Amino acid sequence: MTSAPIPAEVFAALARTRPAPRSTATLRAAIHARRMLLLKSLLVRTDRQRRLLDPAARRDFERAWALLAAAERTGPAAVREVLDYPTTGAWLTAALAAPQGAAFERHLAHLAGVAVAAAVRAGHPVTGTLTVPTGPLVLPGLGVLRCPSGRVRLDGGPDGARIADDGGHADAVLHPAGRNGPGVPGRADGGTGWSELRTLPGGTVRLDDLDPYRTPPPGTAPGSLRAAGRPDCPWETWAGRWRRARELLAAVDARRAAETGAVLRAVVPLAAAGPGATPMGATLRSAPGAALIQLPDTARELAEALVHETHHTKLAALDELVPLCGPGGDAVHRVGWRPDPRPVPAVLQGAYAHLALTDLWWRVRTGAGADPAWRRRAGERFEAFREEVGQALSLLLESDELTQAGREFVRGMTRHHAGLGVTAQNVP
């Protein structure tokens, strides 16, 4: 049986990889709880080391914190959207890991942008100035204002706020979150020096090609996760391919199409792969809800990448509620989809994402909604990955590194895997 933080039926649905609104709500609550824990940890560390901080850095942090707290009282749901945005998690993780001194203080300065974004979205009055020693004012989920002066002036209330570089180099008028549903940011009237994040068609997912925390710093993550800059992110191509990918998913599995739009908060474009290289995708454990993707050549490939990365986010969020692997395991194992041996947690991550893809390919292959080219591709991939996932599940069941909940979870995955390819009715 699973532990108290998650209902048994939700746990079972997650093991099957099948979308369910209750499962999504449970995982988003887990992400928020984790985010609040990290935020509190940052406040505790700052308070304990206040005498070691530069007085100006400490003062700026305290002012930003006060603004964030006031915004939360005005519009808690809007502030939650900012705190739960993926790059906010990456920032908090980086700040808590930074050594004391200038590096830590640079991360602390980012709170100014978090607080301003929260206040704007909540419609909380903002006035006065904030120091932005790192140069740009980064508003998570909204955009970036260039601030060469190192100070930003704020002036606004419930209907909108003007933010401007104190030296007159840049400005923008930002409006509170709209009334089109949760997660929908307000609009912005940008002036000089303002770059706004763009929303992908048909939902609230942002194409985040601006936030400095969207990918790990060079040398801190395995492989090459180089962010693509805005000049290398053709908007029309991304928007068109995204729209078509969502249409393809909706035609074969409407629930899964809806899930990708609910679980993902951002798509982060990665720098293009070299000629002949397979497009790369990734999800950072510190930033669940962001799919880091090199733009695939086709909408079909993008649809598959979205399903893949959605399940990395789902498993990362679930593991915060119910640990699936025990600590300290150092055994590595070979899996069919990777050339390098993988530790048990990585085997579980890969098996889970590929089980979801195998489920998708079964529906593409047997349903009437897919075009012939995708049906052919799905047929080939279904057979290959069904076998590879089965091997990985057997390996996991034989491992002593899973927790009791992890073993139960893998057994649920195995039952779903066994039903794929039997009859369509076996796969609700």
Tab-separated table of N, CA and C in Angstrom, residues 244-346:
chain	number	residue	atom	x	y	z
A	244	ARG	N	0.161	21.657	-34.372
A	244	ARG	CA	-0.083	20.406	-35.089
A	244	ARG	C	0.172	19.195	-34.187
A	245	ALA	N	1.185	19.262	-33.346
A	245	ALA	CA	1.459	18.147	-32.427
A	245	ALA	C	0.290	17.926	-31.482
A	246	ARG	N	-0.278	19.016	-30.950
A	246	ARG	CA	-1.432	18.894	-30.056
A	246	ARG	C	-2.646	18.334	-30.801
A	247	GLU	N	-2.819	18.731	-32.055
A	247	GLU	CA	-3.923	18.191	-32.859
A	247	GLU	C	-3.751	16.700	-33.080
A	248	LEU	N	-2.525	16.268	-33.361
A	248	LEU	CA	-2.267	14.849	-33.565
A	248	LEU	C	-2.564	14.053	-32.299
A	249	LEU	N	-2.110	14.563	-31.158
A	249	LEU	CA	-2.378	13.871	-29.901
A	249	LEU	C	-3.875	13.803	-29.618
A	250	ALA	N	-4.568	14.917	-29.831
A	250	ALA	CA	-6.005	14.948	-29.544
A	250	ALA	C	-6.774	13.968	-30.418
A	251	ALA	N	-6.300	13.740	-31.641
A	251	ALA	CA	-6.998	12.843	-32.554
A	251	ALA	C	-6.894	11.383	-32.127
A	252	VAL	N	-5.815	11.021	-31.444
A	252	VAL	CA	-5.630	9.615	-31.066
A	252	VAL	C	-5.834	9.371	-29.577
A	253	ASP	N	-5.672	10.420	-28.743
A	253	ASP	CA	-5.798	10.258	-27.292
A	253	ASP	C	-6.051	11.636	-26.679
A	254	ALA	N	-7.314	12.037	-26.655
A	254	ALA	CA	-7.654	13.378	-26.200
A	254	ALA	C	-7.231	13.616	-24.754
A	255	ARG	N	-7.319	12.597	-23.927
A	255	ARG	CA	-6.938	12.756	-22.526
A	255	ARG	C	-5.447	13.045	-22.403
A	256	ARG	N	-4.657	12.394	-23.219
A	256	ARG	CA	-3.209	12.641	-23.138
A	256	ARG	C	-2.859	14.015	-23.684
A	257	ALA	N	-3.560	14.460	-24.702
A	257	ALA	CA	-3.334	15.811	-25.213
A	257	ALA	C	-3.646	16.834	-24.130
A	258	ALA	N	-4.744	16.631	-23.406
A	258	ALA	CA	-5.096	17.554	-22.330
A	258	ALA	C	-4.067	17.498	-21.210
A	259	GLU	N	-3.541	16.315	-20.933
A	259	GLU	CA	-2.572	16.182	-19.845
A	259	GLU	C	-1.289	16.953	-20.138
A	260	THR	N	-0.806	16.897	-21.362
A	260	THR	CA	0.436	17.613	-21.662
A	260	THR	C	0.256	19.105	-21.431
A	261	GLY	N	-0.934	19.636	-21.757
A	261	GLY	CA	-1.175	21.054	-21.543
A	261	GLY	C	-1.360	21.420	-20.092
A	262	ALA	N	-1.745	20.441	-19.253
A	262	ALA	CA	-1.965	20.708	-17.831
A	262	ALA	C	-0.710	20.495	-16.998
A	263	VAL	N	0.105	19.508	-17.354
A	263	VAL	CA	1.316	19.197	-16.589
A	263	VAL	C	2.452	20.139	-16.964
A	264	LEU	N	2.611	20.411	-18.256
A	264	LEU	CA	3.701	21.269	-18.697
A	264	LEU	C	3.339	22.729	-18.503
A	265	ARG	N	4.302	23.512	-18.035
A	265	ARG	CA	4.133	24.953	-17.883
A	265	ARG	C	4.978	25.712	-18.902
A	266	ALA	N	6.050	25.056	-19.384
A	266	ALA	CA	6.963	25.737	-20.302
A	266	ALA	C	7.638	24.722	-21.207
A	267	VAL	N	7.928	25.153	-22.416
A	267	VAL	CA	8.814	24.422	-23.322
A	267	VAL	C	10.062	25.281	-23.478
A	268	VAL	N	11.215	24.696	-23.209
A	268	VAL	CA	12.494	25.402	-23.300
A	268	VAL	C	13.229	24.919	-24.546
A	269	PRO	N	13.376	25.748	-25.558
A	269	PRO	CA	14.097	25.323	-26.759
A	269	PRO	C	15.591	25.146	-26.467
A	270	LEU	N	16.114	24.011	-26.879
A	270	LEU	CA	17.547	23.757	-26.779
A	270	LEU	C	18.212	24.072	-28.114
A	271	ALA	N	19.515	24.359	-28.044
A	271	ALA	CA	20.274	24.621	-29.265
A	271	ALA	C	20.177	23.418	-30.185
A	272	ALA	N	20.136	23.675	-31.479
A	272	ALA	CA	19.910	22.627	-32.462
A	272	ALA	C	20.996	21.567	-32.410
A	273	ALA	N	20.576	20.322	-32.659
A	273	ALA	CA	21.537	19.226	-32.759
A	273	ALA	C	22.325	19.355	-34.062
A	274	GLY	N	23.478	18.734	-34.083
A	274	GLY	CA	24.280	18.744	-35.296
A	274	GLY	C	23.640	17.903	-36.386
A	275	PRO	N	24.149	17.999	-37.615
A	275	PRO	CA	23.592	17.229	-38.736
A	275	PRO	C	23.577	15.738	-38.421
A	276	GLY	N	22.417	15.100	-38.623
A	276	GLY	CA	22.297	13.667	-38.404
A	276	GLY	C	22.092	13.244	-36.961
A	277	ALA	N	22.173	14.183	-36.018
A	277	ALA	CA	22.015	13.836	-34.602
A	277	ALA	C	20.535	13.715	-34.251
A	278	THR	N	20.239	12.837	-33.298
A	278	THR	CA	18.872	12.680	-32.823
A	278	THR	C	18.520	13.851	-31.907
A	279	PRO	N	17.383	14.517	-32.116
A	279	PRO	CA	17.005	15.633	-31.243
A	279	PRO	C	16.958	15.206	-29.776
A	280	MET	N	17.425	16.089	-28.908
A	280	MET	CA	17.544	15.787	-27.487
A	280	MET	C	16.368	16.384	-26.728
A	281	GLY	N	15.978	15.715	-25.643
A	281	GLY	CA	14.979	16.249	-24.733
A	281	GLY	C	15.399	15.959	-23.306
A	282	ALA	N	14.923	16.759	-22.373
A	282	ALA	CA	15.289	16.558	-20.974
A	282	ALA	C	14.266	17.255	-20.079
A	283	THR	N	14.203	16.787	-18.833
A	283	THR	CA	13.438	17.447	-17.778
A	283	THR	C	14.345	17.545	-16.564
A	284	LEU	N	14.482	18.730	-16.000
A	284	LEU	CA	15.310	18.924	-14.819
A	284	LEU	C	14.492	18.610	-13.578
A	285	ARG	N	15.052	17.829	-12.682
A	285	ARG	CA	14.342	17.496	-11.454
A	285	ARG	C	14.027	18.758	-10.643
A	286	SER	N	14.886	19.762	-10.748
A	286	SER	CA	14.655	21.015	-10.018
A	286	SER	C	13.597	21.886	-10.675
A	287	ALA	N	13.198	21.556	-11.904
A	287	ALA	CA	12.252	22.403	-12.648
A	287	ALA	C	11.179	21.556	-13.321
A	288	PRO	N	10.426	20.754	-12.542
A	288	PRO	CA	9.370	19.952	-13.171
A	288	PRO	C	8.334	20.847	-13.826
A	289	GLY	N	7.824	20.386	-14.957
A	289	GLY	CA	6.866	21.189	-15.704
A	289	GLY	C	7.475	21.906	-16.884
A	290	ALA	N	8.792	21.834	-17.037
A	290	ALA	CA	9.467	22.420	-18.199
A	290	ALA	C	10.045	21.289	-19.044
A	291	ALA	N	9.681	21.257	-20.311
A	291	ALA	CA	10.227	20.284	-21.250
A	291	ALA	C	11.326	20.952	-22.054
A	292	LEU	N	12.559	20.495	-21.877
A	292	LEU	CA	13.699	21.028	-22.613
A	292	LEU	C	13.832	20.210	-23.891
A	293	ILE	N	13.649	20.849	-25.036
A	293	ILE	CA	13.517	20.114	-26.293
A	293	ILE	C	14.275	20.817	-27.409
A	294	GLN	N	14.999	20.040	-28.204
A	294	GLN	CA	15.480	20.534	-29.491
A	294	GLN	C	14.345	20.363	-30.486
A	295	LEU	N	14.046	21.384	-31.246
A	295	LEU	CA	12.892	21.354	-32.142
A	295	LEU	C	12.976	20.161	-33.089
A	296	PRO	N	12.046	19.205	-32.980
A	296	PRO	CA	12.068	18.059	-33.897
A	296	PRO	C	11.683	18.470	-35.312
A	297	ASP	N	11.966	17.584	-36.246
A	297	ASP	CA	11.690	17.885	-37.650
A	297	ASP	C	10.206	17.833	-37.970
A	298	THR	N	9.440	17.041	-37.220
A	298	THR	CA	8.024	16.861	-37.543
A	298	THR	C	7.163	17.051	-36.300
A	299	ALA	N	5.879	17.335	-36.521
A	299	ALA	CA	4.926	17.453	-35.417
A	299	ALA	C	4.744	16.118	-34.711
A	300	ARG	N	4.843	15.014	-35.448
A	300	ARG	CA	4.714	13.696	-34.806
A	300	ARG	C	5.804	13.499	-33.766
A	301	GLU	N	7.023	13.855	-34.121
A	301	GLU	CA	8.131	13.709	-33.179
A	301	GLU	C	7.972	14.645	-31.988
A	302	LEU	N	7.442	15.850	-32.225
A	302	LEU	CA	7.216	16.771	-31.118
A	302	LEU	C	6.136	16.224	-30.187
A	303	ALA	N	5.079	15.658	-30.741
A	303	ALA	CA	4.032	15.064	-29.907
A	303	ALA	C	4.613	13.985	-29.008
A	304	GLU	N	5.462	13.152	-29.558
A	304	GLU	CA	6.074	12.080	-28.763
A	304	GLU	C	7.011	12.651	-27.700
A	305	ALA	N	7.755	13.691	-28.052
A	305	ALA	CA	8.659	14.318	-27.082
A	305	ALA	C	7.873	14.928	-25.925
A	306	LEU	N	6.720	15.516	-26.210
A	306	LEU	CA	5.906	16.107	-25.148
A	306	LEU	C	5.384	15.046	-24.194
A	307	VAL	N	4.956	13.919	-24.720
A	307	VAL	CA	4.510	12.823	-23.862
A	307	VAL	C	5.672	12.307	-23.022
A	308	HIS	N	6.824	12.143	-23.640
A	308	HIS	CA	8.016	11.655	-22.937
A	308	HIS	C	8.365	12.570	-21.762
A	309	GLU	N	8.491	13.871	-22.025
A	309	GLU	CA	8.915	14.791	-20.970
A	309	GLU	C	7.814	15.020	-19.925
A	310	THR	N	6.557	14.934	-20.331
A	310	THR	CA	5.469	15.015	-19.358
A	310	THR	C	5.607	13.919	-18.309
A	311	HIS	N	6.015	12.747	-18.735
A	311	HIS	CA	6.128	11.644	-17.775
A	311	HIS	C	7.376	11.740	-16.915
A	312	HIS	N	8.399	12.404	-17.388
A	312	HIS	CA	9.524	12.698	-16.490
A	312	HIS	C	9.082	13.654	-15.387
A	313	THR	N	8.281	14.654	-15.738
A	313	THR	CA	7.756	15.564	-14.711
A	313	THR	C	6.851	14.818	-13.739
A	314	LYS	N	5.966	13.971	-14.243
A	314	LYS	CA	5.044	13.232	-13.370
A	314	LYS	C	5.810	12.382	-12.356
A	315	LEU	N	6.837	11.681	-12.820
A	315	LEU	CA	7.561	10.802	-11.906
A	315	LEU	C	8.392	11.606	-10.913
A	316	ALA	N	8.967	12.712	-11.357
A	316	ALA	CA	9.741	13.559	-10.437
A	316	ALA	C	8.848	14.108	-9.334
A	317	ALA	N	7.638	14.555	-9.703
A	317	ALA	CA	6.712	15.087	-8.704
A	317	ALA	C	6.215	13.988	-7.774
A	318	LEU	N	5.923	12.815	-8.320
A	318	LEU	CA	5.465	11.705	-7.491
A	318	LEU	C	6.518	11.305	-6.471
A	319	ASP	N	7.780	11.300	-6.887
A	319	ASP	CA	8.854	10.870	-5.996
A	319	ASP	C	9.022	11.813	-4.805
A	320	GLU	N	8.544	13.058	-4.926
A	320	GLU	CA	8.557	13.973	-3.783
A	320	GLU	C	7.524	13.560	-2.741
A	321	LEU	N	6.439	12.918	-3.192
A	321	LEU	CA	5.398	12.464	-2.281
A	321	LEU	C	5.700	11.082	-1.717
A	322	VAL	N	6.103	10.187	-2.606
A	322	VAL	CA	6.328	8.788	-2.235
A	322	VAL	C	7.647	8.338	-2.861
A	323	PRO	N	8.739	8.313	-2.112
A	323	PRO	CA	10.012	7.855	-2.693
A	323	PRO	C	9.880	6.441	-3.256
A	324	LEU	N	10.334	6.290	-4.490
A	324	LEU	CA	10.206	5.007	-5.172
A	324	LEU	C	11.494	4.200	-5.144
A	325	CYS	N	12.616	4.845	-4.924
A	325	CYS	CA	13.907	4.157	-4.854
A	325	CYS	C	14.578	4.500	-3.533
A	326	GLY	N	15.258	3.525	-2.952
A	326	GLY	CA	15.992	3.766	-1.723
A	326	GLY	C	17.314	4.447	-2.001
A	327	PRO	N	17.928	5.027	-0.977
A	327	PRO	CA	19.206	5.727	-1.166
A	327	PRO	C	20.379	4.756	-1.273
A	328	GLY	N	21.419	5.230	-1.904
A	328	GLY	CA	22.698	4.542	-1.819
A	328	GLY	C	22.981	3.467	-2.845
A	329	GLY	N	22.032	3.137	-3.712
A	329	GLY	CA	22.306	2.100	-4.702
A	329	GLY	C	23.302	2.564	-5.738
A	330	ASP	N	24.271	1.694	-6.082
A	330	ASP	CA	25.283	2.097	-7.067
A	330	ASP	C	25.360	1.145	-8.253
A	331	ALA	N	24.446	0.164	-8.327
A	331	ALA	CA	24.454	-0.758	-9.460
A	331	ALA	C	23.958	-0.034	-10.712
A	332	VAL	N	24.507	-0.413	-11.856
A	332	VAL	CA	24.061	0.154	-13.128
A	332	VAL	C	23.626	-0.977	-14.050
A	333	HIS	N	22.711	-0.651	-14.971
A	333	HIS	CA	22.112	-1.678	-15.821
A	333	HIS	C	21.960	-1.129	-17.236
A	334	ARG	N	21.974	-2.017	-18.185
A	334	ARG	CA	21.797	-1.627	-19.579
A	334	ARG	C	20.322	-1.701	-19.953
A	335	VAL	N	19.889	-0.689	-20.709
A	335	VAL	CA	18.519	-0.656	-21.209
A	335	VAL	C	18.556	-0.461	-22.714
A	336	GLY	N	17.450	-0.805	-23.360
A	336	GLY	CA	17.445	-0.810	-24.816
A	336	GLY	C	17.516	0.554	-25.453
A	337	TRP	N	17.102	1.591	-24.736
A	337	TRP	CA	17.019	2.921	-25.353
A	337	TRP	C	18.227	3.798	-25.083
A	338	ARG	N	19.227	3.283	-24.349
A	338	ARG	CA	20.426	4.082	-24.054
A	338	ARG	C	21.670	3.240	-24.294
A	339	PRO	N	22.755	3.854	-24.800
A	339	PRO	CA	23.993	3.086	-24.990
A	339	PRO	C	24.785	2.920	-23.703
A	340	ASP	N	24.532	3.770	-22.686
A	340	ASP	CA	25.322	3.748	-21.462
A	340	ASP	C	24.548	3.072	-20.330
A	341	PRO	N	25.242	2.363	-19.435
A	341	PRO	CA	24.569	1.735	-18.297
A	341	PRO	C	23.927	2.795	-17.401
A	342	ARG	N	22.776	2.458	-16.810
A	342	ARG	CA	22.005	3.419	-16.040
A	342	ARG	C	21.755	2.913	-14.619
A	343	PRO	N	21.792	3.800	-13.603
A	343	PRO	CA	21.406	3.399	-12.248
A	343	PRO	C	19.904	3.135	-12.182
A	344	VAL	N	19.472	2.480	-11.124
A	344	VAL	CA	18.074	2.060	-11.021
A	344	VAL	C	17.095	3.241	-11.126
A	345	PRO	N	17.313	4.389	-10.439
A	345	PRO	CA	16.356	5.492	-10.616
A	345	PRO	C	16.221	5.937	-12.060
A	346	ALA	N	17.324	5.935	-12.812
A	346	ALA	CA	17.264	6.337	-14.218
A	346	ALA	C	16.565	5.273	-15.060
